[in-house]
Amino acid sequence: IQETHLPNSLSLLSVDSQTLQKQIDELSTFSDSPAPSVTRILYSDMDVLARRYVKNLMGLAGLSVREDAVGNIFGRWEGYEPEIGAVATGSHIDAIPYSGKYDGVVGVLGAIEAINVLKRSGFKPKKSLEVIMFTSEEPTRFGISCLGSRLLAGSEELAKALRNTVDNQNTSFFDAASFAGYEKDEEKLSSVFLDKGIYSAFIELHIEQGPILEKEGISIGVVTAIAAPASIKVDFEGNGGHAGAVLMPDRNDAGLAAAELALAVEKHVLESGSVDTVGTIGIMDLHPRAINSIPSKAHLEIDTRDIEESRRNIVIEKIHQSAMAISKKRGVKLSEFQIVNQDPPALSDSSVIKAMELAASELNLTYKKMISRAYHDSLFMARISPMGMIFIPCYKGYSHKPEEFASLDDMANGVKVLASTLAKLSLH
Ligand code: HGY
Ligand code: MN
Ligand code: MN
Ligand code: MN
């Protein structure tokens, strides 16, 4: 008879956290920067090796593996009612320069371990279960965050933009994709779009990337919403010139214009009156980047977010005003002001939240409902499926740096809550 109920005692959900840690450590060796940092950029050699590693683990877990045109990878465990929308889970394994080995990875390797946990417990899925490794969540190479999940969610705008997207070595998206063994033909991009309802739920396990759970001694975060991210690219151009010979009144220094705009970002964010509004400039490139040459070009990239979309959009508007004012005042050209993405926030689905809360309490784990200030692929999966996220604590909230760390216990707790939530939603 099919196992139609959850494993009678949840203690059957035993997580092999030693093996999970070993896999996390092995995966982290596929990196373009020295340990303990991890750098793994979309479609690089290291990314291709890491993909092979993940596909192998999916195969060992008995999942049937497929990849789409841009390298989103799917591992499926067919349920006994396969025609209803599957319950999906997943995250990413790409890593920004000099970052850590847990961001995203816990939600991919942990999801495969959750499948193994359910198999070991004798569970049989009614709705199929699917593990997804999104092709790239970080904006590092092409400046677009959540590239894979945006396409899965059906972004025509992104499919169009990718036709003339290049990285900073001037390699086109499609050349990079075909280098990694994926689709070269831009006409094939819409094959990535998923039909709404293909999934009955999507859940992502992720480290918190913040200090709250650890500080409050809470085991699990049940995410209720994901903040609204935006990114802006700005270029200033001036005449440059000799850093000694050109007198100040004759200068139009692109570097100082960028510096003034950076401080204006901080000013406009703080003016919002809410601690939930954040902003920084993560990239500032000066040209020709010589100490005794007045910068003739400055390229800066701004990341600003808020849980309140309209408040964030006011900040973006003010930054644009400041960029134009600075350009006028300093006689530099504002040659680019491009809003790369300006996404709405996403709300988690109430029934998915309930399933996660029930799973945590049945496992006697303390949990707290909270907002995710980091964005995730879940932000876009929420557009085509009821969404939920499970957070686990991470050391001092560190992330996007080599000191990023999650303990075996915390990862095991997260995997158990994920496994139990997947099982509940699959039998629902
Ligand atoms: O930047 C973010 O929020 C995500 O961690 N990439
Ligand atoms: Mn990240
Ligand atoms: Mn992440
Ligand atoms: Mn530019």
Tab-separated table of C-alpha atoms and ligand atoms in Angstrom:
chain	number	residue	atom	x	y	z
A	1	ILE	CA	0.000	0.000	0.000
A	2	GLN	CA	1.242	3.479	-0.736
A	3	GLU	CA	2.442	5.291	2.327
A	4	THR	CA	-0.322	7.876	2.389
A	5	HIS	CA	0.537	9.468	5.687
A	6	LEU	CA	3.623	11.167	6.964
A	7	PRO	CA	6.213	8.825	8.502
A	8	ASN	CA	4.453	7.892	11.723
A	9	SER	CA	7.120	9.415	13.890
A	10	LEU	CA	9.001	12.389	12.564
A	11	SER	CA	12.109	11.024	14.253
A	12	LEU	CA	12.249	8.826	11.157
A	13	LEU	CA	13.415	12.000	9.428
A	14	SER	CA	17.095	11.445	10.047
A	15	VAL	CA	19.420	13.877	8.285
A	16	ASP	CA	22.904	12.741	7.315
A	17	SER	CA	24.442	16.117	8.185
A	18	GLN	CA	28.026	14.800	8.103
A	19	THR	CA	27.630	13.878	4.449
A	20	LEU	CA	25.823	17.159	3.773
A	21	GLN	CA	28.760	19.087	5.248
A	22	LYS	CA	31.234	17.020	3.210
A	23	GLN	CA	29.281	17.835	0.059
A	24	ILE	CA	29.216	21.551	0.946
A	25	ASP	CA	32.981	21.446	1.450
A	26	GLU	CA	33.563	19.566	-1.814
A	27	LEU	CA	31.327	21.922	-3.777
A	28	SER	CA	33.216	24.906	-2.326
A	29	THR	CA	36.440	23.676	-3.968
A	30	PHE	CA	34.939	24.572	-7.373
A	31	SER	CA	35.981	28.182	-6.920
A	32	ASP	CA	38.013	30.890	-8.648
A	33	SER	CA	39.310	32.266	-5.354
A	34	PRO	CA	41.364	30.625	-2.601
A	35	ALA	CA	39.641	28.859	0.335
A	36	PRO	CA	37.942	29.737	2.605
A	37	SER	CA	36.451	32.186	0.090
A	38	VAL	CA	34.276	30.986	-2.788
A	39	THR	CA	33.912	32.686	-6.181
A	40	ARG	CA	31.728	30.853	-8.696
A	41	ILE	CA	30.498	32.895	-11.616
A	42	LEU	CA	27.746	31.916	-14.050
A	43	TYR	CA	28.932	29.633	-16.904
A	44	SER	CA	32.600	29.723	-15.786
A	45	ASP	CA	34.692	26.528	-15.774
A	46	MET	CA	34.163	26.239	-12.031
A	47	ASP	CA	30.422	26.725	-12.439
A	48	VAL	CA	30.326	23.926	-15.030
A	49	LEU	CA	32.209	21.568	-12.680
A	50	ALA	CA	29.898	22.486	-9.801
A	51	ARG	CA	26.835	21.817	-11.983
A	52	ARG	CA	28.169	18.362	-12.797
A	53	TYR	CA	28.649	17.723	-9.066
A	54	VAL	CA	25.048	18.733	-8.282
A	55	LYS	CA	23.581	16.714	-11.163
A	56	ASN	CA	25.479	13.680	-9.896
A	57	LEU	CA	24.033	14.073	-6.394
A	58	MET	CA	20.540	14.436	-7.876
A	59	GLY	CA	21.100	11.190	-9.805
A	60	LEU	CA	22.367	9.401	-6.683
A	61	ALA	CA	19.185	10.534	-4.905
A	62	GLY	CA	17.180	8.740	-7.588
A	63	LEU	CA	15.875	11.964	-9.140
A	64	SER	CA	15.361	12.200	-12.901
A	65	VAL	CA	17.444	15.159	-14.034
A	66	ARG	CA	16.756	17.649	-16.817
A	67	GLU	CA	18.205	21.062	-17.719
A	68	ASP	CA	16.583	23.925	-19.621
A	69	ALA	CA	18.066	26.228	-22.268
A	70	VAL	CA	19.872	28.500	-19.780
A	71	GLY	CA	20.954	25.790	-17.346
A	72	ASN	CA	18.228	25.734	-14.706
A	73	ILE	CA	18.571	22.145	-13.443
A	74	PHE	CA	15.551	20.081	-12.290
A	75	GLY	CA	15.626	16.798	-10.316
A	76	ARG	CA	12.208	15.109	-10.162
A	77	TRP	CA	10.762	12.391	-7.888
A	78	GLU	CA	7.587	11.291	-9.619
A	79	GLY	CA	4.562	11.044	-7.314
A	80	TYR	CA	1.667	8.607	-7.676
A	81	GLU	CA	-0.511	11.470	-8.902
A	82	PRO	CA	2.011	13.043	-11.267
A	83	GLU	CA	-0.532	15.053	-13.210
A	84	ILE	CA	-1.129	17.522	-10.361
A	85	GLY	CA	1.359	20.363	-9.898
A	86	ALA	CA	4.557	19.185	-8.267
A	87	VAL	CA	5.882	20.566	-4.994
A	88	ALA	CA	9.214	22.189	-5.802
A	89	THR	CA	12.155	23.354	-3.730
A	90	GLY	CA	15.579	24.713	-4.581
A	91	SER	CA	18.063	27.554	-4.606
A	92	HIS	CA	21.339	28.548	-6.314
A	93	ILE	CA	25.032	27.621	-6.178
A	94	ASP	CA	26.601	30.610	-7.935
A	95	ALA	CA	28.716	32.696	-5.558
A	96	ILE	CA	29.751	36.353	-5.774
A	97	PRO	CA	33.526	37.101	-5.607
A	98	TYR	CA	35.216	36.219	-2.320
A	99	SER	CA	32.023	35.026	-0.656
A	100	GLY	CA	31.093	32.007	1.475
A	101	LYS	CA	30.103	28.399	0.864
A	102	TYR	CA	26.568	28.307	2.347
A	103	ASP	CA	24.592	31.057	0.540
A	104	GLY	CA	22.258	29.205	-1.841
A	105	VAL	CA	24.162	25.929	-1.519
A	106	VAL	CA	22.297	24.936	1.665
A	107	GLY	CA	19.049	25.202	-0.323
A	108	VAL	CA	20.304	22.995	-3.158
A	109	LEU	CA	22.342	20.289	-1.378
A	110	GLY	CA	19.978	20.507	1.606
A	111	ALA	CA	17.007	19.967	-0.703
A	112	ILE	CA	18.633	16.853	-2.200
A	113	GLU	CA	19.305	15.615	1.341
A	114	ALA	CA	15.633	16.316	2.211
A	115	ILE	CA	14.674	13.993	-0.657
A	116	ASN	CA	17.061	11.341	0.720
A	117	VAL	CA	15.576	11.819	4.206
A	118	LEU	CA	12.064	11.202	2.877
A	119	LYS	CA	13.199	8.173	0.869
A	120	ARG	CA	14.949	6.717	3.901
A	121	SER	CA	11.738	7.204	5.933
A	122	GLY	CA	9.679	5.185	3.432
A	123	PHE	CA	7.635	8.205	2.318
A	124	LYS	CA	5.916	8.051	-1.066
A	125	PRO	CA	4.988	11.390	-2.677
A	126	LYS	CA	1.465	11.906	-4.026
A	127	LYS	CA	2.309	15.161	-5.857
A	128	SER	CA	5.748	14.810	-7.450
A	129	LEU	CA	8.647	16.512	-5.695
A	130	GLU	CA	11.122	18.554	-7.698
A	131	VAL	CA	14.498	19.994	-6.692
A	132	ILE	CA	15.563	23.049	-8.751
A	133	MET	CA	19.057	24.501	-9.038
A	134	PHE	CA	18.524	27.974	-10.517
A	135	THR	CA	21.122	28.769	-13.119
A	136	SER	CA	22.289	32.007	-11.511
A	137	GLU	CA	20.865	34.064	-8.655
A	138	GLU	CA	23.722	36.546	-8.263
A	139	PRO	CA	23.991	39.566	-10.604
A	140	THR	CA	27.808	39.307	-10.819
A	141	ARG	CA	28.449	38.427	-14.459
A	142	PHE	CA	25.663	40.115	-16.406
A	143	GLY	CA	24.312	42.548	-13.809
A	144	ILE	CA	20.970	40.762	-13.655
A	145	SER	CA	19.903	39.156	-10.366
A	146	CYS	CA	17.852	35.932	-10.351
A	147	LEU	CA	18.390	35.523	-14.103
A	148	GLY	CA	17.160	31.898	-14.142
A	149	SER	CA	14.092	32.313	-11.955
A	150	ARG	CA	13.100	35.555	-13.755
A	151	LEU	CA	13.016	33.580	-17.009
A	152	LEU	CA	11.191	30.635	-15.384
A	153	ALA	CA	8.618	33.170	-14.167
A	154	GLY	CA	8.175	34.278	-17.789
A	155	SER	CA	10.032	37.600	-18.038
A	156	GLU	CA	9.717	38.584	-21.722
A	157	GLU	CA	11.587	41.788	-20.868
A	158	LEU	CA	14.615	39.805	-19.685
A	159	ALA	CA	14.470	37.415	-22.660
A	160	LYS	CA	14.644	40.485	-24.907
A	161	ALA	CA	17.369	42.251	-22.909
A	162	LEU	CA	19.597	39.143	-22.998
A	163	ARG	CA	19.886	39.492	-26.775
A	164	ASN	CA	22.294	42.369	-26.293
A	165	THR	CA	23.739	41.647	-22.883
A	166	VAL	CA	27.490	41.308	-22.535
A	167	ASP	CA	29.727	40.853	-19.494
A	168	ASN	CA	32.629	43.137	-18.689
A	169	GLN	CA	34.905	41.125	-20.988
A	170	ASN	CA	32.427	41.867	-23.751
A	171	THR	CA	31.343	38.187	-23.967
A	172	SER	CA	27.698	37.918	-24.939
A	173	PHE	CA	25.238	36.046	-22.725
A	174	PHE	CA	24.623	33.467	-25.476
A	175	ASP	CA	28.334	32.865	-26.136
A	176	ALA	CA	28.840	32.340	-22.413
A	177	ALA	CA	25.799	30.036	-22.248
A	178	SER	CA	26.942	27.928	-25.198
A	179	PHE	CA	30.475	27.764	-23.725
A	180	ALA	CA	28.875	26.039	-20.731
A	181	GLY	CA	26.930	23.704	-23.029
A	182	TYR	CA	23.610	25.590	-23.051
A	183	GLU	CA	21.504	27.220	-25.756
A	184	LYS	CA	23.140	29.612	-28.218
A	185	ASP	CA	19.958	30.443	-30.080
A	186	GLU	CA	18.141	33.430	-28.547
A	187	GLU	CA	14.876	32.263	-30.128
A	188	LYS	CA	14.874	29.305	-27.748
A	189	LEU	CA	14.747	31.443	-24.565
A	190	SER	CA	10.976	31.381	-24.240
A	191	SER	CA	11.202	27.585	-23.863
A	192	VAL	CA	12.455	28.390	-20.342
A	193	PHE	CA	9.169	30.055	-19.310
A	194	LEU	CA	7.155	27.754	-17.023
A	195	ASP	CA	3.359	27.521	-17.172
A	196	LYS	CA	1.613	28.944	-14.110
A	197	GLY	CA	0.339	26.078	-11.976
A	198	ILE	CA	3.158	23.762	-12.974
A	199	TYR	CA	3.983	23.796	-9.258
A	200	SER	CA	1.461	23.612	-6.435
A	201	ALA	CA	4.061	25.168	-4.109
A	202	PHE	CA	7.685	26.294	-4.111
A	203	ILE	CA	9.808	26.384	-0.929
A	204	GLU	CA	13.401	27.572	-0.559
A	205	LEU	CA	15.732	26.684	2.326
A	206	HIS	CA	18.353	29.415	2.867
A	207	ILE	CA	20.673	30.809	5.536
A	208	GLU	CA	19.159	33.965	7.046
A	209	GLN	CA	22.011	36.252	5.919
A	210	GLY	CA	21.178	38.333	8.981
A	211	PRO	CA	21.782	38.118	12.770
A	212	ILE	CA	18.246	37.801	14.176
A	213	LEU	CA	17.785	34.023	14.550
A	214	GLU	CA	21.212	33.512	16.086
A	215	LYS	CA	20.850	36.527	18.420
A	216	GLU	CA	17.410	35.404	19.626
A	217	GLY	CA	18.408	31.728	19.844
A	218	ILE	CA	15.641	30.671	17.438
A	219	SER	CA	16.117	27.610	15.219
A	220	ILE	CA	13.928	28.360	12.207
A	221	GLY	CA	12.809	31.466	10.311
A	222	VAL	CA	9.453	31.247	8.531
A	223	VAL	CA	9.658	33.952	5.858
A	224	THR	CA	6.441	35.928	5.324
A	225	ALA	CA	7.719	38.377	2.672
A	226	ILE	CA	10.790	39.178	0.556
A	227	ALA	CA	11.886	42.824	0.300
A	228	ALA	CA	11.697	44.766	-2.975
A	229	PRO	CA	15.149	45.037	-4.623
A	230	ALA	CA	16.307	47.545	-7.240
A	231	SER	CA	19.621	48.200	-8.988
A	232	ILE	CA	20.783	51.202	-10.987
A	233	LYS	CA	23.796	51.716	-13.312
A	234	VAL	CA	25.217	55.227	-13.631
A	235	ASP	CA	28.002	56.660	-15.851
A	236	PHE	CA	29.497	60.124	-15.528
A	237	GLU	CA	31.914	61.560	-18.138
A	238	GLY	CA	34.255	64.545	-17.809
A	239	ASN	CA	37.329	65.899	-19.649
A	240	GLY	CA	39.863	64.236	-17.366
A	241	GLY	CA	43.356	65.685	-17.622
A	242	HIS	CA	46.577	66.156	-15.683
A	243	ALA	CA	46.038	65.912	-11.923
A	244	GLY	CA	48.621	68.599	-11.300
A	245	ALA	CA	48.368	71.001	-14.174
A	246	VAL	CA	44.605	71.515	-14.489
A	247	LEU	CA	43.411	74.114	-11.930
A	248	MET	CA	40.310	73.326	-9.914
A	249	PRO	CA	37.975	75.838	-11.614
A	250	ASP	CA	38.809	74.193	-14.963
A	251	ARG	CA	38.007	70.625	-13.858
A	252	ASN	CA	34.916	68.476	-14.315
A	253	ASP	CA	35.958	65.478	-12.278
A	254	ALA	CA	33.806	62.392	-13.026
A	255	GLY	CA	35.196	60.599	-9.959
A	256	LEU	CA	34.090	63.324	-7.546
A	257	ALA	CA	30.677	63.418	-9.227
A	258	ALA	CA	30.346	59.696	-8.513
A	259	ALA	CA	31.512	60.188	-4.941
A	260	GLU	CA	28.932	62.938	-4.418
A	261	LEU	CA	26.175	60.704	-5.880
A	262	ALA	CA	27.229	57.843	-3.577
A	263	LEU	CA	26.717	60.090	-0.549
A	264	ALA	CA	23.420	61.284	-2.054
A	265	VAL	CA	22.254	57.632	-2.138
A	266	GLU	CA	22.887	57.391	1.593
A	267	LYS	CA	21.140	60.742	2.209
A	268	HIS	CA	17.989	59.802	0.254
A	269	VAL	CA	17.816	56.372	1.904
A	270	LEU	CA	18.082	57.875	5.389
A	271	GLU	CA	15.482	60.517	4.457
A	272	SER	CA	12.909	57.736	3.947
A	273	GLY	CA	12.301	57.712	7.698
A	274	SER	CA	12.292	53.938	7.860
A	275	VAL	CA	15.038	51.541	8.949
A	276	ASP	CA	13.686	49.156	6.274
A	277	THR	CA	15.045	51.333	3.467
A	278	VAL	CA	18.623	50.440	2.541
A	279	GLY	CA	21.087	51.425	-0.161
A	280	THR	CA	24.730	51.226	-1.148
A	281	ILE	CA	27.030	51.470	-4.121
A	282	GLY	CA	28.757	48.114	-4.545
A	283	ILE	CA	30.672	49.047	-7.702
A	284	MET	CA	32.591	52.235	-8.509
A	285	ASP	CA	35.003	52.063	-11.452
A	286	LEU	CA	37.098	55.101	-12.387
A	287	HIS	CA	38.801	55.595	-15.749
A	288	PRO	CA	41.718	55.754	-16.545
A	289	ARG	CA	42.337	54.764	-12.905
A	290	ALA	CA	45.727	56.478	-12.550
A	291	ILE	CA	46.546	58.453	-9.432
A	292	ASN	CA	47.713	61.515	-11.365
A	293	SER	CA	44.937	61.585	-13.939
A	294	ILE	CA	41.602	63.292	-13.267
A	295	PRO	CA	38.923	60.584	-13.798
A	296	SER	CA	37.306	61.190	-17.173
A	297	LYS	CA	34.786	58.388	-16.586
A	298	ALA	CA	33.075	56.973	-13.523
A	299	HIS	CA	30.792	53.929	-13.532
A	300	LEU	CA	28.821	53.194	-10.394
A	301	GLU	CA	26.166	50.610	-9.540
A	302	ILE	CA	23.587	51.256	-6.855
A	303	ASP	CA	21.640	48.644	-4.887
A	304	THR	CA	18.621	49.986	-2.990
A	305	ARG	CA	15.813	48.008	-1.332
A	306	ASP	CA	12.851	48.369	0.964
A	307	ILE	CA	10.000	46.197	2.156
A	308	GLU	CA	7.730	49.052	1.054
A	309	GLU	CA	7.866	49.327	-2.758
A	310	SER	CA	6.541	52.905	-3.108
A	311	ARG	CA	8.997	54.205	-0.485
A	312	ARG	CA	11.837	52.548	-2.401
A	313	ASN	CA	10.647	54.073	-5.674
A	314	ILE	CA	10.739	57.549	-4.092
A	315	VAL	CA	14.392	56.937	-3.213
A	316	ILE	CA	15.124	55.920	-6.819
A	317	GLU	CA	13.460	59.105	-8.106
A	318	LYS	CA	15.506	61.267	-5.703
A	319	ILE	CA	18.740	59.519	-6.725
A	320	HIS	CA	17.918	60.290	-10.352
A	321	GLN	CA	17.276	63.977	-9.493
A	322	SER	CA	20.599	64.146	-7.630
A	323	ALA	CA	22.484	62.554	-10.518
A	324	MET	CA	21.143	65.215	-12.891
A	325	ALA	CA	21.831	68.043	-10.432
A	326	ILE	CA	25.413	66.859	-9.816
A	327	SER	CA	26.004	66.517	-13.542
A	328	LYS	CA	24.869	70.114	-14.078
A	329	LYS	CA	26.718	71.580	-11.105
A	330	ARG	CA	30.006	69.861	-11.973
A	331	GLY	CA	29.765	70.138	-15.747
A	332	VAL	CA	30.085	66.348	-16.183
A	333	LYS	CA	27.925	64.380	-18.599
A	334	LEU	CA	25.415	61.922	-17.108
A	335	SER	CA	25.910	59.463	-19.962
A	336	GLU	CA	23.913	56.650	-18.377
A	337	PHE	CA	21.264	56.355	-15.695
A	338	GLN	CA	19.812	52.851	-16.147
A	339	ILE	CA	17.402	51.230	-13.732
A	340	VAL	CA	18.410	47.587	-14.266
A	341	ASN	CA	15.648	46.128	-12.102
A	342	GLN	CA	12.971	47.630	-9.892
A	343	ASP	CA	11.088	44.596	-8.530
A	344	PRO	CA	8.016	44.464	-6.297
A	345	PRO	CA	8.252	42.564	-2.992
A	346	ALA	CA	6.754	39.054	-2.743
A	347	LEU	CA	4.450	37.657	-0.069
A	348	SER	CA	4.682	34.035	1.064
A	349	ASP	CA	1.556	31.932	0.604
A	350	SER	CA	-0.458	31.463	3.806
A	351	SER	CA	-0.953	27.710	3.387
A	352	VAL	CA	2.751	27.212	2.772
A	353	ILE	CA	3.509	29.305	5.865
A	354	LYS	CA	1.108	27.109	7.883
A	355	ALA	CA	2.776	23.913	6.629
A	356	MET	CA	6.215	25.254	7.617
A	357	GLU	CA	4.978	26.376	11.042
A	358	LEU	CA	3.385	22.954	11.655
A	359	ALA	CA	6.558	21.171	10.555
A	360	ALA	CA	8.713	23.264	12.892
A	361	SER	CA	6.403	22.776	15.879
A	362	GLU	CA	6.032	19.025	15.299
A	363	LEU	CA	9.821	18.879	15.341
A	364	ASN	CA	9.839	20.900	18.594
A	365	LEU	CA	11.855	23.630	16.940
A	366	THR	CA	11.459	27.268	17.917
A	367	TYR	CA	10.588	29.449	14.950
A	368	LYS	CA	9.917	33.075	14.144
A	369	LYS	CA	8.029	34.669	11.274
A	370	MET	CA	10.241	37.209	9.535
A	371	ILE	CA	10.939	39.213	6.405
A	372	SER	CA	13.784	38.402	4.035
A	373	ARG	CA	15.780	41.542	3.316
A	374	ALA	CA	17.947	39.616	0.872
A	375	TYR	CA	16.269	38.703	-2.382
A	376	HIS	CA	16.106	35.084	-3.542
A	377	ASP	CA	14.862	33.064	-6.484
A	378	SER	CA	11.706	32.674	-4.405
A	379	LEU	CA	10.952	36.346	-5.191
A	380	PHE	CA	10.275	35.289	-8.796
A	381	MET	CA	8.928	31.797	-8.188
A	382	ALA	CA	6.202	33.574	-6.180
A	383	ARG	CA	4.938	34.920	-9.512
A	384	ILE	CA	4.030	31.432	-10.778
A	385	SER	CA	3.499	29.390	-7.609
A	386	PRO	CA	2.523	29.710	-3.933
A	387	MET	CA	5.886	30.385	-2.246
A	388	GLY	CA	7.518	29.914	1.152
A	389	MET	CA	11.043	30.197	2.574
A	390	ILE	CA	12.738	28.492	5.510
A	391	PHE	CA	15.655	30.320	7.141
A	392	ILE	CA	18.304	28.835	9.391
A	393	PRO	CA	20.655	30.885	11.588
A	394	CYS	CA	24.110	31.766	10.286
A	395	TYR	CA	27.151	32.874	12.258
A	396	LYS	CA	26.751	36.540	13.294
A	397	GLY	CA	24.477	36.937	10.259
A	398	TYR	CA	27.556	36.977	8.050
A	399	SER	CA	27.035	36.374	4.328
A	400	HIS	CA	28.663	37.312	1.019
A	401	LYS	CA	32.002	36.893	2.774
A	402	PRO	CA	34.277	33.898	3.569
A	403	GLU	CA	33.348	33.868	7.288
A	404	GLU	CA	29.806	32.777	6.311
A	405	PHE	CA	28.926	29.690	8.391
A	406	ALA	CA	25.951	27.503	9.388
A	407	SER	CA	26.228	24.723	12.001
A	408	LEU	CA	25.488	21.038	11.356
A	409	ASP	CA	22.564	21.196	13.805
A	410	ASP	CA	21.040	24.267	12.214
A	411	MET	CA	21.370	22.741	8.740
A	412	ALA	CA	19.881	19.453	9.947
A	413	ASN	CA	16.934	21.351	11.484
A	414	GLY	CA	16.386	23.233	8.231
A	415	VAL	CA	16.498	20.058	6.164
A	416	LYS	CA	14.032	18.314	8.493
A	417	VAL	CA	11.564	21.212	8.352
A	418	LEU	CA	11.939	21.254	4.562
A	419	ALA	CA	11.444	17.482	4.278
A	420	SER	CA	8.370	17.544	6.483
A	421	THR	CA	6.900	20.566	4.667
A	422	LEU	CA	7.470	18.938	1.273
A	423	ALA	CA	5.796	15.763	2.513
A	424	LYS	CA	2.771	17.621	3.890
A	425	LEU	CA	2.281	19.650	0.723
A	426	SER	CA	2.822	16.600	-1.480
A	427	LEU	CA	0.078	14.621	0.302
A	428	HIS	CA	-2.231	17.659	0.544
B	1	HGY	O1	21.737	40.230	-2.884
B	1	HGY	C1	20.933	39.437	-2.435
B	1	HGY	O2	20.010	39.814	-1.766
B	1	HGY	C2	21.083	37.968	-2.697
B	1	HGY	O3	21.741	37.380	-1.613
B	1	HGY	N1	21.821	37.727	-3.907
B	2	MN	MN	23.738	35.926	-2.291
B	3	MN	MN	21.334	33.382	-1.915
B	4	MN	MN	27.837	51.895	-17.949
